[in-house]
Amino acid sequence: MEISLRIDHRKVQAALDIAELKFYNELLDAMDHIKRRFFKDFRSRTRVREGNTRPFLRRMQGYVNATGGRGKVTGISLRLLTYSPVLGLLEIGGTIRAHGRKLRIPQAAALTPTGRLRKRYRRPWSEIDPRLKKNTFIRDDIIFRRIRGRENPVPLFKLEEQVTLPAILNYHATWASLGQWPEARIEQAADKALRKIGNRKSAIANRQ
């Protein structure tokens, strides 16, 4: 004598797929929320404010990856990163030393109003347009440029053997300041997905 219960695995799998898709959508939203919250807090916490270091902040990147394919929560991750070595030094502090020729430290005349190095000066000095270098000269380790209509030459670059960058980025400190909030936000996403699944189940039952 035997009693057996057969399960319609297609219906079970369909239910699991629906549940995972609900969580998948909510988890993507949570990850994006965490990313936006991090960068908002980071902009207020970083001590990089002005000068030629500020443009490097645009190289901070945040990605929400979904490598497992649509609906697969196991492939979701959040990456906050930068490939800029200067930003790495601004996070921990460090010294950049010249190899051969001295380092060119941009002065105000070599920068745009937003603090970026002007395009004409972004190449090595030996490759810069000779017409731009025609009215330049070096005095006391400073590259000056004579500008028509101005009585005094304008400093473009200060030449240094090395430059020390302080630890002012506060990248990891910003993440630490979030505490347990990222984990709580993911739990919130799971709870929201479960509520939606419950509401869907109730709606189906009411139609029946």
mmCIF file of N, CA and C in Angstrom, residues 78-133:
data_model
loop_
_atom_site.group_PDB
_atom_site.id
_atom_site.type_symbol
_atom_site.label_atom_id
_atom_site.label_comp_id
_atom_site.label_asym_id
_atom_site.label_seq_id
_atom_site.Cartn_x
_atom_site.Cartn_y
_atom_site.Cartn_z
ATOM 1 N N LEU A 78 27.169 45.626 -6.215
ATOM 2 C CA LEU A 78 27.413 47.063 -6.328
ATOM 3 C C LEU A 78 28.913 47.305 -6.247
ATOM 4 N N ARG A 79 29.455 48.072 -7.199
ATOM 5 C CA ARG A 79 30.878 48.404 -7.210
ATOM 6 C C ARG A 79 31.037 49.916 -7.170
ATOM 7 N N LEU A 80 31.828 50.384 -6.229
ATOM 8 C CA LEU A 80 32.176 51.799 -6.116
ATOM 9 C C LEU A 80 33.687 51.872 -6.263
ATOM 10 N N LEU A 81 34.178 52.513 -7.321
ATOM 11 C CA LEU A 81 35.604 52.405 -7.601
ATOM 12 C C LEU A 81 36.101 53.602 -8.397
ATOM 13 N N THR A 82 37.427 53.654 -8.516
ATOM 14 C CA THR A 82 38.095 54.603 -9.392
ATOM 15 C C THR A 82 39.407 53.981 -9.838
ATOM 16 N N TYR A 83 39.825 54.309 -11.047
ATOM 17 C CA TYR A 83 41.107 53.828 -11.555
ATOM 18 C C TYR A 83 42.170 54.928 -11.499
ATOM 19 N N SER A 84 41.844 56.039 -10.861
ATOM 20 C CA SER A 84 42.774 57.163 -10.803
ATOM 21 C C SER A 84 43.802 56.956 -9.691
ATOM 22 N N PRO A 85 45.106 56.873 -10.024
ATOM 23 C CA PRO A 85 46.131 56.735 -8.977
ATOM 24 C C PRO A 85 46.211 57.973 -8.085
ATOM 25 N N VAL A 86 45.872 59.140 -8.632
ATOM 26 C CA VAL A 86 45.887 60.360 -7.818
ATOM 27 C C VAL A 86 44.845 60.282 -6.718
ATOM 28 N N LEU A 87 43.651 59.782 -7.056
ATOM 29 C CA LEU A 87 42.622 59.643 -6.034
ATOM 30 C C LEU A 87 43.034 58.624 -4.979
ATOM 31 N N GLY A 88 43.746 57.580 -5.401
ATOM 32 C CA GLY A 88 44.254 56.617 -4.430
ATOM 33 C C GLY A 88 45.187 57.270 -3.428
ATOM 34 N N LEU A 89 46.040 58.178 -3.913
ATOM 35 C CA LEU A 89 46.949 58.897 -3.011
ATOM 36 C C LEU A 89 46.194 59.875 -2.131
ATOM 37 N N LEU A 90 45.149 60.500 -2.670
ATOM 38 C CA LEU A 90 44.363 61.438 -1.872
ATOM 39 C C LEU A 90 43.576 60.714 -0.777
ATOM 40 N N GLU A 91 43.359 59.411 -0.954
ATOM 41 C CA GLU A 91 42.663 58.636 0.081
ATOM 42 C C GLU A 91 43.595 58.295 1.242
ATOM 43 N N ILE A 92 44.822 57.887 0.938
ATOM 44 C CA ILE A 92 45.737 57.449 1.998
ATOM 45 C C ILE A 92 46.875 58.435 2.237
ATOM 46 N N GLY A 93 47.042 59.397 1.337
ATOM 47 C CA GLY A 93 48.178 60.321 1.459
ATOM 48 C C GLY A 93 49.430 59.693 0.865
ATOM 49 N N GLY A 94 50.263 60.507 0.252
ATOM 50 C CA GLY A 94 51.488 59.964 -0.327
ATOM 51 C C GLY A 94 52.255 61.021 -1.091
ATOM 52 N N THR A 95 53.422 60.639 -1.549
ATOM 53 C CA THR A 95 54.321 61.560 -2.242
ATOM 54 C C THR A 95 54.568 61.084 -3.667
ATOM 55 N N ILE A 96 54.437 62.006 -4.619
ATOM 56 C CA ILE A 96 54.770 61.740 -6.019
ATOM 57 C C ILE A 96 56.134 62.370 -6.294
ATOM 58 N N ARG A 97 57.076 61.567 -6.783
ATOM 59 C CA ARG A 97 58.430 62.058 -7.039
ATOM 60 C C ARG A 97 58.695 62.120 -8.549
ATOM 61 N N ALA A 98 59.471 63.094 -8.919
ATOM 62 C CA ALA A 98 59.809 63.261 -10.329
ATOM 63 C C ALA A 98 60.813 62.206 -10.762
ATOM 64 N N HIS A 99 60.697 61.764 -11.999
ATOM 65 C CA HIS A 99 61.663 60.838 -12.585
ATOM 66 C C HIS A 99 62.258 61.532 -13.810
ATOM 67 N N GLY A 100 63.437 62.034 -13.662
ATOM 68 C CA GLY A 100 64.043 62.808 -14.744
ATOM 69 C C GLY A 100 63.699 64.276 -14.593
ATOM 70 N N ARG A 101 62.756 64.746 -15.405
ATOM 71 C CA ARG A 101 62.361 66.141 -15.329
ATOM 72 C C ARG A 101 61.469 66.404 -14.124
ATOM 73 N N LYS A 102 61.454 67.650 -13.679
ATOM 74 C CA LYS A 102 60.669 68.016 -12.507
ATOM 75 C C LYS A 102 59.169 67.973 -12.819
ATOM 76 N N LEU A 103 58.396 67.851 -11.766
ATOM 77 C CA LEU A 103 56.944 67.844 -11.902
ATOM 78 C C LEU A 103 56.438 69.250 -12.173
ATOM 79 N N ARG A 104 55.451 69.351 -13.042
ATOM 80 C CA ARG A 104 54.819 70.645 -13.311
ATOM 81 C C ARG A 104 53.555 70.765 -12.456
ATOM 82 N N ILE A 105 53.566 71.676 -11.513
ATOM 83 C CA ILE A 105 52.404 71.909 -10.661
ATOM 84 C C ILE A 105 51.623 73.086 -11.245
ATOM 85 N N PRO A 106 50.420 72.862 -11.773
ATOM 86 C CA PRO A 106 49.681 73.940 -12.447
ATOM 87 C C PRO A 106 49.342 75.090 -11.506
ATOM 88 N N GLN A 107 49.454 76.295 -12.015
ATOM 89 C CA GLN A 107 49.033 77.495 -11.321
ATOM 90 C C GLN A 107 47.714 77.979 -11.940
ATOM 91 N N ALA A 108 47.149 79.016 -11.377
ATOM 92 C CA ALA A 108 45.798 79.447 -11.773
ATOM 93 C C ALA A 108 45.671 79.687 -13.272
ATOM 94 N N ALA A 109 46.690 80.268 -13.904
ATOM 95 C CA ALA A 109 46.602 80.604 -15.331
ATOM 96 C C ALA A 109 46.547 79.368 -16.220
ATOM 97 N N ALA A 110 46.979 78.219 -15.700
ATOM 98 C CA ALA A 110 46.968 76.987 -16.495
ATOM 99 C C ALA A 110 45.700 76.171 -16.291
ATOM 100 N N LEU A 111 44.798 76.689 -15.454
ATOM 101 C CA LEU A 111 43.589 75.957 -15.112
ATOM 102 C C LEU A 111 42.343 76.658 -15.649
ATOM 103 N N THR A 112 41.311 75.875 -15.903
ATOM 104 C CA THR A 112 40.014 76.427 -16.286
ATOM 105 C C THR A 112 39.317 76.940 -15.025
ATOM 106 N N PRO A 113 38.208 77.677 -15.168
ATOM 107 C CA PRO A 113 37.466 78.149 -13.985
ATOM 108 C C PRO A 113 36.984 77.027 -13.075
ATOM 109 N N THR A 114 36.822 75.803 -13.629
ATOM 110 C CA THR A 114 36.377 74.670 -12.815
ATOM 111 C C THR A 114 37.544 73.903 -12.203
ATOM 112 N N GLY A 115 38.780 74.370 -12.455
ATOM 113 C CA GLY A 115 39.937 73.731 -11.844
ATOM 114 C C GLY A 115 40.600 72.662 -12.678
ATOM 115 N N ARG A 116 40.166 72.467 -13.898
ATOM 116 C CA ARG A 116 40.798 71.460 -14.762
ATOM 117 C C ARG A 116 41.970 72.079 -15.509
ATOM 118 N N LEU A 117 42.955 71.237 -15.800
ATOM 119 C CA LEU A 117 44.104 71.693 -16.581
ATOM 120 C C LEU A 117 43.642 72.009 -17.996
ATOM 121 N N ARG A 118 44.010 73.181 -18.478
ATOM 122 C CA ARG A 118 43.593 73.569 -19.824
ATOM 123 C C ARG A 118 44.123 72.571 -20.855
ATOM 124 N N LYS A 119 43.312 72.314 -21.860
ATOM 125 C CA LYS A 119 43.614 71.277 -22.841
ATOM 126 C C LYS A 119 44.976 71.479 -23.490
ATOM 127 N N ARG A 120 45.342 72.730 -23.737
ATOM 128 C CA ARG A 120 46.602 73.003 -24.438
ATOM 129 C C ARG A 120 47.826 72.601 -23.627
ATOM 130 N N TYR A 121 47.653 72.411 -22.297
ATOM 131 C CA TYR A 121 48.789 72.084 -21.431
ATOM 132 C C TYR A 121 48.779 70.642 -20.947
ATOM 133 N N ARG A 122 47.913 69.802 -21.472
ATOM 134 C CA ARG A 122 47.774 68.446 -20.954
ATOM 135 C C ARG A 122 48.840 67.485 -21.463
ATOM 136 N N ARG A 123 49.561 67.861 -22.484
ATOM 137 C CA ARG A 123 50.640 67.012 -22.984
ATOM 138 C C ARG A 123 51.935 67.284 -22.235
ATOM 139 N N PRO A 124 52.910 66.359 -22.362
ATOM 140 C CA PRO A 124 54.239 66.660 -21.808
ATOM 141 C C PRO A 124 54.762 67.969 -22.399
ATOM 142 N N TRP A 125 55.562 68.687 -21.626
ATOM 143 C CA TRP A 125 56.025 70.008 -22.047
ATOM 144 C C TRP A 125 56.738 69.961 -23.402
ATOM 145 N N SER A 126 57.463 68.877 -23.658
ATOM 146 C CA SER A 126 58.196 68.771 -24.921
ATOM 147 C C SER A 126 57.271 68.633 -26.128
ATOM 148 N N GLU A 127 55.999 68.233 -25.889
ATOM 149 C CA GLU A 127 55.058 68.017 -26.989
ATOM 150 C C GLU A 127 54.060 69.161 -27.158
ATOM 151 N N ILE A 128 54.146 70.154 -26.292
ATOM 152 C CA ILE A 128 53.211 71.274 -26.373
ATOM 153 C C ILE A 128 53.541 72.138 -27.587
ATOM 154 N N ASP A 129 52.514 72.695 -28.189
ATOM 155 C CA ASP A 129 52.659 73.533 -29.380
ATOM 156 C C ASP A 129 53.746 74.591 -29.164
ATOM 157 N N PRO A 130 54.767 74.629 -30.019
ATOM 158 C CA PRO A 130 55.848 75.614 -29.867
ATOM 159 C C PRO A 130 55.354 77.057 -29.839
ATOM 160 N N ARG A 131 54.211 77.319 -30.487
ATOM 161 C CA ARG A 131 53.675 78.681 -30.476
ATOM 162 C C ARG A 131 53.237 79.099 -29.081
ATOM 163 N N LEU A 132 52.799 78.112 -28.273
ATOM 164 C CA LEU A 132 52.417 78.412 -26.896
ATOM 165 C C LEU A 132 53.646 78.637 -26.018
ATOM 166 N N LYS A 133 54.734 77.917 -26.350
ATOM 167 C CA LYS A 133 55.951 78.035 -25.534
ATOM 168 C C LYS A 133 56.823 79.224 -25.945
#
